[in-house]
Short mmCIF file of C-alpha atoms in Angstrom, two decimals:
data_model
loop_
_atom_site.label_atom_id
_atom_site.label_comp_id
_atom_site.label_asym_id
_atom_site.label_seq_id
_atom_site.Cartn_x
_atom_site.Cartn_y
_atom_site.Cartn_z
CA UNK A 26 8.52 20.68 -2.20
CA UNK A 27 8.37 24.54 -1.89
CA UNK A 28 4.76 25.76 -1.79
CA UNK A 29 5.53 28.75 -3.83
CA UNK A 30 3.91 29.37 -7.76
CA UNK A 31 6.69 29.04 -9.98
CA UNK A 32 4.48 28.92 -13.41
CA UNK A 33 1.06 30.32 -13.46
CA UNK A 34 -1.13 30.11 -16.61
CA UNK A 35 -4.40 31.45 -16.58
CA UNK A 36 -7.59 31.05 -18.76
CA UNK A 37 -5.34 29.86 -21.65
CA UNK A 38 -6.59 29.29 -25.12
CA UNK A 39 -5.53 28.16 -28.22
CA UNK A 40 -7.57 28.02 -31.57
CA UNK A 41 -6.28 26.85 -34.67
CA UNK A 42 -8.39 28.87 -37.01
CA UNK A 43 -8.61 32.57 -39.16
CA UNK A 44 -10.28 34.03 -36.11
CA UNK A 45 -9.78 32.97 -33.01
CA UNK A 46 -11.36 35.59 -31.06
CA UNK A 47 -14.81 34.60 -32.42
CA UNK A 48 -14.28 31.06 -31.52
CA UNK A 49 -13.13 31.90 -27.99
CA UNK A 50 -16.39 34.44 -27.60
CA UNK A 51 -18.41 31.15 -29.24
CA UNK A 52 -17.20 29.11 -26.00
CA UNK A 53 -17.84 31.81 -23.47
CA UNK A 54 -21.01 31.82 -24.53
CA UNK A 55 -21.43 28.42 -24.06
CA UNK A 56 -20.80 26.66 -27.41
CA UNK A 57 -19.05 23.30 -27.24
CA UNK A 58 -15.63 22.76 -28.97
CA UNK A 59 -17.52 20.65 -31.20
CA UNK A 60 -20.32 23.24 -31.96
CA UNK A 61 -18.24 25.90 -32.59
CA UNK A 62 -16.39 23.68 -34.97
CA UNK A 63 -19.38 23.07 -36.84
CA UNK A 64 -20.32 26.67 -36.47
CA UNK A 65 -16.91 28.00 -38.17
CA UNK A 66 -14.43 25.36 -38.90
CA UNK A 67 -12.03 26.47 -36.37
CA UNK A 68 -11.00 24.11 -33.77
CA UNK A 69 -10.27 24.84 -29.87
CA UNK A 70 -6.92 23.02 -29.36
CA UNK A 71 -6.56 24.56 -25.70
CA UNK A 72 -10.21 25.81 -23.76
CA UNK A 73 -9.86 28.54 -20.96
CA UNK A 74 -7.41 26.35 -19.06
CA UNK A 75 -6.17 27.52 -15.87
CA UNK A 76 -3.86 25.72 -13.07
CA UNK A 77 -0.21 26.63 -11.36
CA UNK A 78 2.85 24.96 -10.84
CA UNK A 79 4.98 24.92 -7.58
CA UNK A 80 8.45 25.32 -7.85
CA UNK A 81 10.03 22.16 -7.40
CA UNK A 82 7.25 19.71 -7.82
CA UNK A 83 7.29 17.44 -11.21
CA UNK A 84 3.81 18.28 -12.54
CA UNK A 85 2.52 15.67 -14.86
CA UNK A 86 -0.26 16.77 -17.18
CA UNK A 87 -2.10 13.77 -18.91
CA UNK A 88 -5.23 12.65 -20.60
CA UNK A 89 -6.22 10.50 -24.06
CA UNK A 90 -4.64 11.37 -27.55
CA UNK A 91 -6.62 15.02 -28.92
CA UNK A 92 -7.26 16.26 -25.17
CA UNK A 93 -4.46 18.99 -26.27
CA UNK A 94 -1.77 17.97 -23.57
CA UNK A 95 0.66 18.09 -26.22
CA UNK A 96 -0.31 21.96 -27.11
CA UNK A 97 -0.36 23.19 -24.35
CA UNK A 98 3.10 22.43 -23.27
CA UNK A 99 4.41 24.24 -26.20
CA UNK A 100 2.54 27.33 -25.21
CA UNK A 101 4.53 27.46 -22.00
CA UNK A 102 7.69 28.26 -23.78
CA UNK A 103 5.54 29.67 -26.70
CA UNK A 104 6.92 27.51 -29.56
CA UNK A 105 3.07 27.59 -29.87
CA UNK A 106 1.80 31.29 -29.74
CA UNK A 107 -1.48 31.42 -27.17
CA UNK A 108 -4.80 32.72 -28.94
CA UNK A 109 -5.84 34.04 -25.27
CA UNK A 110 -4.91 34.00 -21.55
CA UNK A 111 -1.58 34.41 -19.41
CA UNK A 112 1.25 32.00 -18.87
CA UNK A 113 3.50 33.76 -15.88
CA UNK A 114 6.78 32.88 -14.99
CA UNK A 115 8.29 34.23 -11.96
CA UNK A 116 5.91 37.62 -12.40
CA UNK A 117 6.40 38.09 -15.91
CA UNK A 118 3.71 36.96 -18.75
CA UNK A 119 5.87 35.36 -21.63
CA UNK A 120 2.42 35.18 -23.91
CA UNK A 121 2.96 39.02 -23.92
CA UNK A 122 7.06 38.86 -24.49
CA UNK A 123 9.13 40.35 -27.39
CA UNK A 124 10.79 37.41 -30.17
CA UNK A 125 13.64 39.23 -28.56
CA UNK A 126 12.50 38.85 -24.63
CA UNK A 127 11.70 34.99 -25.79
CA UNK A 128 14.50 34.00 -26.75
CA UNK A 129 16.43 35.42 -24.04
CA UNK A 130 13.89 33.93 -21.56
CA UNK A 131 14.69 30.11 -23.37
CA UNK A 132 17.99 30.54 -22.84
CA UNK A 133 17.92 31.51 -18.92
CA UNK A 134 14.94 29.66 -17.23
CA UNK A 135 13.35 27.11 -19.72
CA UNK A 136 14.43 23.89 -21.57
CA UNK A 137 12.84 20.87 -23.44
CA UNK A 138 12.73 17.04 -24.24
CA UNK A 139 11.25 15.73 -26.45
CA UNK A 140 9.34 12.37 -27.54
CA UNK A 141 11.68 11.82 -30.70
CA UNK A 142 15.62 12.12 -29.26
CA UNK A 143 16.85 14.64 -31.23
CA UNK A 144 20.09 13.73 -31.70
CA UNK A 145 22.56 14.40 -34.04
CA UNK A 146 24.15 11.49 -35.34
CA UNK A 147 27.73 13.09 -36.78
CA UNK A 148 28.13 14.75 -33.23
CA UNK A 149 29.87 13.18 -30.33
CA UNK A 150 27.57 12.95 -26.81
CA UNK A 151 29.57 15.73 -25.37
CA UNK A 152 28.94 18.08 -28.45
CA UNK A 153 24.93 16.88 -28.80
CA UNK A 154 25.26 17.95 -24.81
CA UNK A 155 26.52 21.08 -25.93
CA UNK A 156 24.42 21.96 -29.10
CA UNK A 157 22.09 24.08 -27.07
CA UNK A 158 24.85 26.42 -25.28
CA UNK A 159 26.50 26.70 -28.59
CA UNK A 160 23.38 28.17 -30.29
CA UNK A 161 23.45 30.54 -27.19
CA UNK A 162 26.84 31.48 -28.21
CA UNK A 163 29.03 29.83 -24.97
CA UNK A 164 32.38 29.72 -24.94
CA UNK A 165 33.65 26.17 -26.33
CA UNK A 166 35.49 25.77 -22.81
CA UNK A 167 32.14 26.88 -20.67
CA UNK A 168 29.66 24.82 -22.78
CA UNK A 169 31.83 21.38 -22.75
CA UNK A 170 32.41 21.57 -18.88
CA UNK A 171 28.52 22.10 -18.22
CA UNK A 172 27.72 19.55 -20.93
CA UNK A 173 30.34 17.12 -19.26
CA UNK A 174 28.80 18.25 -15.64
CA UNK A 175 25.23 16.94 -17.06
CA UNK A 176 26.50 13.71 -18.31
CA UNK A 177 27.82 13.05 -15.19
CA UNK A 178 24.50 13.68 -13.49
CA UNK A 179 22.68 10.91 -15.90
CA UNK A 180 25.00 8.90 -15.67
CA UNK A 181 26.88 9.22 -19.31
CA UNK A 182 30.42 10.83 -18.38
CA UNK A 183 32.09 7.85 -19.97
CA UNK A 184 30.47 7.85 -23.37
CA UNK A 185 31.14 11.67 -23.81
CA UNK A 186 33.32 10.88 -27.18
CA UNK A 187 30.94 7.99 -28.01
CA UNK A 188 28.48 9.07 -31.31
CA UNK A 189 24.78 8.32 -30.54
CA UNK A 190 24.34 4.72 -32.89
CA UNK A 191 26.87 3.43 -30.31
CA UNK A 192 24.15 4.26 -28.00
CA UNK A 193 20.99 2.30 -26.53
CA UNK A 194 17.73 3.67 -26.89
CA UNK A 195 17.71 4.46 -23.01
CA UNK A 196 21.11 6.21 -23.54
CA UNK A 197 20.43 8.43 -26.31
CA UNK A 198 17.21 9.50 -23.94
CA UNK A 199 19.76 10.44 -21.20
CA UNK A 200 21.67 12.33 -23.63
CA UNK A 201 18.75 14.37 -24.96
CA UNK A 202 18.06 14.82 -20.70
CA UNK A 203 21.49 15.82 -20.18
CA UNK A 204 21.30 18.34 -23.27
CA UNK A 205 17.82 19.98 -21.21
CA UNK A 206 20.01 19.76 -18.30
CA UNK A 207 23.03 21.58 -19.42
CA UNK A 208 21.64 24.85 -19.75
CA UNK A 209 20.53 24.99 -15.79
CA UNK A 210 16.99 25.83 -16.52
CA UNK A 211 14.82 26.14 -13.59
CA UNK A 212 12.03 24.74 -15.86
CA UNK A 213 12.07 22.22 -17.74
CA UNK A 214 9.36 20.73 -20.36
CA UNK A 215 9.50 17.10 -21.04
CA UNK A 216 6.67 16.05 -23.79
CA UNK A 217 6.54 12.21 -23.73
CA UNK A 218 9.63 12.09 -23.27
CA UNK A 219 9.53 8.61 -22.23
CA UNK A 220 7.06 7.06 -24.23
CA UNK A 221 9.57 5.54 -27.12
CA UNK A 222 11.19 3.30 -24.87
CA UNK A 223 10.94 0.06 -24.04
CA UNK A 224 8.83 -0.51 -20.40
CA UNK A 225 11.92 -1.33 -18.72
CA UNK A 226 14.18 1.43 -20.09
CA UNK A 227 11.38 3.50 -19.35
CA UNK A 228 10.76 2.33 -15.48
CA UNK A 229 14.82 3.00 -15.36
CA UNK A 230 14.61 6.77 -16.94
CA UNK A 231 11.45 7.65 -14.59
CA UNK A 232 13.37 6.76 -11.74
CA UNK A 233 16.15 8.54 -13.23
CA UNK A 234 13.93 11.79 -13.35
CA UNK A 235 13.05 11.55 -9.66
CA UNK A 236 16.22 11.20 -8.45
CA UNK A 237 17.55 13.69 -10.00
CA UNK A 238 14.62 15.52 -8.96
CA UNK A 239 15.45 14.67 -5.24
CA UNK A 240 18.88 16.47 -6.12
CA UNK A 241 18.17 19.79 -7.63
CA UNK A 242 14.29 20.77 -7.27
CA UNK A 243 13.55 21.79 -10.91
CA UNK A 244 10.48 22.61 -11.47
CA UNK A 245 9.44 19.89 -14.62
CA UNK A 246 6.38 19.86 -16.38
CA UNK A 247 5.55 16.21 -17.80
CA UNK A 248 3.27 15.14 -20.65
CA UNK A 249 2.25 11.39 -20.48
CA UNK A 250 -0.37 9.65 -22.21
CA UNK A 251 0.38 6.60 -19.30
CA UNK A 252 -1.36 6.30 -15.84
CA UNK A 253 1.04 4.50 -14.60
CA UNK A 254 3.92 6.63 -15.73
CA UNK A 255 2.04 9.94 -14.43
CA UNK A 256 1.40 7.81 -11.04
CA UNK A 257 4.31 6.86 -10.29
CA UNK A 258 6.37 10.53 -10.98
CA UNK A 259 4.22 13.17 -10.15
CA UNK A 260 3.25 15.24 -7.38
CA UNK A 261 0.19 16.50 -8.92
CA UNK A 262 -1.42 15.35 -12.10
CA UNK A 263 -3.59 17.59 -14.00
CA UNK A 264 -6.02 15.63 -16.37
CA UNK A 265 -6.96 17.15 -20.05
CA UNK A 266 -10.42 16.48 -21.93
CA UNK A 267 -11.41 18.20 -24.94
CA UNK A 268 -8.88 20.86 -24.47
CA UNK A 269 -10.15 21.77 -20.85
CA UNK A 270 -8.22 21.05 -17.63
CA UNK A 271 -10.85 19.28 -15.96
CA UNK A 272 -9.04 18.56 -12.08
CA UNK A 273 -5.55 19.09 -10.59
CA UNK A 274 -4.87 16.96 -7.63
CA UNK A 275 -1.88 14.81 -6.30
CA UNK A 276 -2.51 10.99 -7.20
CA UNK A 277 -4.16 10.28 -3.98
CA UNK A 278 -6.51 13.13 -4.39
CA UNK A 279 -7.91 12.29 -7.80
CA UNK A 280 -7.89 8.72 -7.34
CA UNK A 281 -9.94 8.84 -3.78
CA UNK A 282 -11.88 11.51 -5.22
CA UNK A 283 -12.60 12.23 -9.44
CA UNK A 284 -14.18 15.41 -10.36
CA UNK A 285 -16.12 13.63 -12.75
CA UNK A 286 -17.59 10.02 -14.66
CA UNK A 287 -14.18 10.98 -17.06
CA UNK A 288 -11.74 11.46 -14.72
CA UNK A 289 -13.54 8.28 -13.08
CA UNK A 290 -13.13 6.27 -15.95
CA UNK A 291 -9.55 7.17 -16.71
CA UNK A 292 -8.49 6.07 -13.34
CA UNK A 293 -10.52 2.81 -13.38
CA UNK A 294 -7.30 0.59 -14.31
CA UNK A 295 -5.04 2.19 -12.68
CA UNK A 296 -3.12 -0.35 -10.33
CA UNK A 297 -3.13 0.85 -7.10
CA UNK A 298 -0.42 -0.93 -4.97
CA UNK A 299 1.59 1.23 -6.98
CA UNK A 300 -0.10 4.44 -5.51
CA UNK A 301 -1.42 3.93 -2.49
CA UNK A 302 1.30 3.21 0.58
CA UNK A 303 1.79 1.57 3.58
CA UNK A 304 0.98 5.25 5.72
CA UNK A 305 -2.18 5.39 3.78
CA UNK A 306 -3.60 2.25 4.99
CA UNK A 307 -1.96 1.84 8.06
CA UNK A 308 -4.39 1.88 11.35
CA UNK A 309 -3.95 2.07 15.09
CA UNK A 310 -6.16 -0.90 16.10
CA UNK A 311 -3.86 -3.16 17.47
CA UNK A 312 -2.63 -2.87 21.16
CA UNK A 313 0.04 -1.22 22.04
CA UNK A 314 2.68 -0.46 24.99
CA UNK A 315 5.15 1.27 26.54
CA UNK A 316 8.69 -0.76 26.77
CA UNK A 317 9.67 -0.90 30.43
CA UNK A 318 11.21 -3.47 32.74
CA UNK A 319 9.27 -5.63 34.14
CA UNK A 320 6.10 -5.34 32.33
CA UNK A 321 6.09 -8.62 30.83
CA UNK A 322 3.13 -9.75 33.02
CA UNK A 323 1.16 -6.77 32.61
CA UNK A 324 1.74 -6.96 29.06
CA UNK A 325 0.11 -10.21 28.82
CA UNK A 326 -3.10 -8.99 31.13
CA UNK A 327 -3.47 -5.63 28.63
CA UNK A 328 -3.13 -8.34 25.06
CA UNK A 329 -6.05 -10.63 26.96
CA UNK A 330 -8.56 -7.60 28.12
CA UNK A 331 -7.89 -6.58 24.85
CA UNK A 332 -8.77 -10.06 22.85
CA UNK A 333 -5.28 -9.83 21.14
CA UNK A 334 -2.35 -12.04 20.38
CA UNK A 335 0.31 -9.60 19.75
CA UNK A 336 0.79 -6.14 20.68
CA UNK A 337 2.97 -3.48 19.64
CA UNK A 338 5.97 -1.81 21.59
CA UNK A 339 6.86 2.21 21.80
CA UNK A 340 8.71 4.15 23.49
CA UNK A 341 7.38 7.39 25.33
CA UNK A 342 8.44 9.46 21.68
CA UNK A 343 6.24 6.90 19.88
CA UNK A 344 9.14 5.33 18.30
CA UNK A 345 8.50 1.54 17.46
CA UNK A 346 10.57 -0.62 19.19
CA UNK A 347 9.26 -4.44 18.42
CA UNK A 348 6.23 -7.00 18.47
CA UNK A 349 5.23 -9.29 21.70
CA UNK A 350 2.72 -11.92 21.32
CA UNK A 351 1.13 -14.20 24.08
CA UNK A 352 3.55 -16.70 23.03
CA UNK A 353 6.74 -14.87 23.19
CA UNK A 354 5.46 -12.97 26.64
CA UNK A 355 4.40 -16.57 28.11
CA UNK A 356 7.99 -17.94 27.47
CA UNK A 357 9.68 -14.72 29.00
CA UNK A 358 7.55 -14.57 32.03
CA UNK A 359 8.95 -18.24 33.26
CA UNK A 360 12.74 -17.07 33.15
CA UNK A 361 14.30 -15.28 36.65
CA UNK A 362 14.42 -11.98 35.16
CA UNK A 363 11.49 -11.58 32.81
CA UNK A 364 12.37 -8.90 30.44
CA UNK A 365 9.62 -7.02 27.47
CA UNK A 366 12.73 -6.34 25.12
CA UNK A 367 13.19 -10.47 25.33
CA UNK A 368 10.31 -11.56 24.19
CA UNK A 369 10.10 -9.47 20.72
CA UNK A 370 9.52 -11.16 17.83
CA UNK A 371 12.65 -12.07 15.66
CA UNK A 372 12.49 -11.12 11.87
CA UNK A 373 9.91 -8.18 12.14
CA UNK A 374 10.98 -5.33 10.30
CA UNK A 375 8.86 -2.17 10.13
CA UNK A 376 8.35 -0.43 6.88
CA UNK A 377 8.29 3.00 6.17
CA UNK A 378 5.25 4.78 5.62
CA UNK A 379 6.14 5.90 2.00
CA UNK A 380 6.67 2.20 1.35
CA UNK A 381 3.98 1.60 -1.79
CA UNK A 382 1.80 -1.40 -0.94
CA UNK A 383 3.08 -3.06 -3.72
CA UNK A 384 5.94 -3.54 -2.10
CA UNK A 385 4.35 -4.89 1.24
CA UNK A 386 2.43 -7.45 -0.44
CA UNK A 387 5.06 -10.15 0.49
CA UNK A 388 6.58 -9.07 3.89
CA UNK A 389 2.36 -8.50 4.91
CA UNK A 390 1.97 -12.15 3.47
CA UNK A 391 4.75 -13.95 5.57
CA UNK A 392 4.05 -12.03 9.12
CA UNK A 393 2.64 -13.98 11.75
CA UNK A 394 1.19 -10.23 12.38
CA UNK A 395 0.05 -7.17 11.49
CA UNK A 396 3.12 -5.42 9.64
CA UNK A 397 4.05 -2.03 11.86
CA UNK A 398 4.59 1.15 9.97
CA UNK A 399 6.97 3.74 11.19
CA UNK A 400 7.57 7.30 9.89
CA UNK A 401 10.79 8.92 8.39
CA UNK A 402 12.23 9.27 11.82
CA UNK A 403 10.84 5.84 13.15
CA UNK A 404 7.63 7.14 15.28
CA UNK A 405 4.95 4.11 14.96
CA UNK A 406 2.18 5.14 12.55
CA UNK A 407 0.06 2.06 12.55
CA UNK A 408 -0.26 -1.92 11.74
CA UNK A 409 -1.11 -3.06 7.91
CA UNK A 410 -2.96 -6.42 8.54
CA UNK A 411 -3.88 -8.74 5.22
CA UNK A 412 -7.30 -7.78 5.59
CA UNK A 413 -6.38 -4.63 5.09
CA UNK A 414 -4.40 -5.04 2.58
CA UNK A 415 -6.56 -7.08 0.60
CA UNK A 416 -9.21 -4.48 1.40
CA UNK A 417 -7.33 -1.55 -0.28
CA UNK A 418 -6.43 -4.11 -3.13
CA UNK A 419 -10.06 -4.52 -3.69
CA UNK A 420 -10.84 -0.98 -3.50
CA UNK A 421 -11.21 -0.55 -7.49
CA UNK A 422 -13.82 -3.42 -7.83
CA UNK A 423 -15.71 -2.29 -4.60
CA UNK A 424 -16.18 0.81 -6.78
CA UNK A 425 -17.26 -0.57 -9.97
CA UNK A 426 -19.58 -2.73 -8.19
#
């Protein structure tokens, strides 16, 4: 993920009311939303928020129906006019752009999908693909080839003459993706767009999303109501209250470490095997050694001064090369030519350190050891034991306790 600012809003309001300057000077003066409600009627939909978005990343915004997640990703392509603040695109400030400038900004850098799919049903796929471009007045030859080009990428090519009631929910989702897709924005807005789907459809189209993702680097911003979902996509999560942005963090950040008892409380449930992974549990404990010939013997001297029954083989890169335990090292050291690489374990596999611990749950289970953890380019990171598995498992409760 690039670390540059592709989308920068700053101290961004939105009041639905007759005046909204008084309401915004109300807050800075340090009314609540709820006081200056009661003081004028008007309500704060959006409060002073402030946060940026890398290009690339999928930023997930989230919080509990009212916290004004929902209006504030309609300011950012202003089909919701701010009452205050800056929303900055690649240097420019659409809150301060023409109808004119809007429009043509839409059409070049920003698309949207929505909750509700949108389509329409006496089109084919390929020509609810294609609605968009034709509105922007494309060619019918330009607009059906990019159309067809963004069917292929979710996965729809083959239903391109299809009409959408010949469609599964799930489908007609993909088409109203494909339709985002098909004008190339490097932005795109996607407000619940999953939450109408069943939770297996839904699991299928968020890993859609990240693949493609891994493909072209847009930069998305998400709306989700679910932990899970907003877990399990995003790179950062910013979480809504009241209208305010109240922390911005990647998963592991906010979970680990909640601004406040809110932000607390939100994550309480959230299941954490599905966050947390193998790298961010992983410890360098156990013994460990270099793999060369004839070291059999002096492997089994370091595991006993050590208290051990297994230890784990590298390389002088680090790079995992298998497990030894007193066992396997006993049985090698009585043949002619005792050899380290002979007495590895069989049926140890090292996982990745990305791997959630989810996943590990069974391989950590069945190991007669620790489970070794290895990087992307298969440097040893550490050992996940069950104990400290269970202990990350437990981590919630130990918190609530």
């Amino acid at each position: 993920m690039s670390g540059s600012e592709k989308l920068v809003v700053r101290n961004l309001y939105k009041v639905f009311g007759d005046d909204p300057a008084e309401a915004i000077a109300l807050q800075r003066q340090g009314m609540t939303k709820d006081e200056v409600f009661e003081k004028t009627g008007m309500t704060i939909g959006v409060c002073d928020a402030s946060f940026s978005v890398r290009e690339g990343e999928i930023f997930v915004v989230m919080g509990l129906s009212g916290s004004g997640k929902s209006t504030l990703v309609r300011m950012l392509n202003r089909l919701i006019d701010p009452s205050a603040g800056e929303i900055i695109v690649d240097g420019s400030d659409i809150a301060q752009m023409s109808a004119n400038q809007l429009i043509d900004f839409r059409r070049q850098h920003i698309s949207m999908v929505f909750q509700s799919f949108a389509l329409m049903p006496h089109l084919t796929v390929l020509a609810n693909t294609a609605f968009g471009l034709e509105l922007s007045a494309v060619s019918k030859a330009d607009r059906e080839a990019r159309a067809m080009t963004a069917l292929e990428q979710v996965g729809l090519a083959a239903w391109a003459n299809s009409y959408p009631n010949e469609l599964s929910g799930g489908m007609q989702q993909r088409v109203g993706l494909a339709r985002a897709l098909a004008n190339d924005p490097s932005i795109m807005l996607m407000d619940e767009a999953f939450s109408a789907l069943d939770p297996l459809i839904r699991c299928e189209m968020q890993d859609e999303l990240v693949a493609l993702q891994e493909e072209q680097k847009r930069t998305i911003v998400f709306i989700s109501h679910d932990l899970d979902e907003a877990m399990r996509i995003g790179d950062r999560i910013a979480i809504m209250e009241g209208g305010r942005v109240v922390q911005v963090g990647t998963p592991d950040e906010i979970l680990n470490n909640p601004a406040d008892d809110y932000v607390k409380s939100f994550f309480r449930g959230v299941n954490v095997s599905n966050v947390l992974t193998a790298g961010d549990i992983a410890v360098k404990q156990q013994v460990t050694m270099m793999d060369r010939e004839g070291t059999v013997r002096a492997a089994l001297q370091r595991i006993a001064k050590h208290d051990r029954d297994f230890a784990y083989v590298v390389c002088k890169r680090q790079h995992y090369h298998g497990v030894v335990s007193v066992a396997s090292l006993e049985a090698e050291a009585k043949t002619a030519k005792p050899q380290l690489h002979n007495a590895f374990l069989a049926d140890i596999t090292p996982v990745t350190a990305d791997t959630s611990i989810g996943e590990i749950i069974g391989p950590v289970a069945q190991a007669p050891c620790g489970l070794p953890v290895v990087d992307d380019t298969g440097r040893y990171v550490g050992v996940v034991s069950r104990a400290m598995l269970l202990e990350a498992l437990n981590r919630e409760g130990a918190d609530d306790a």
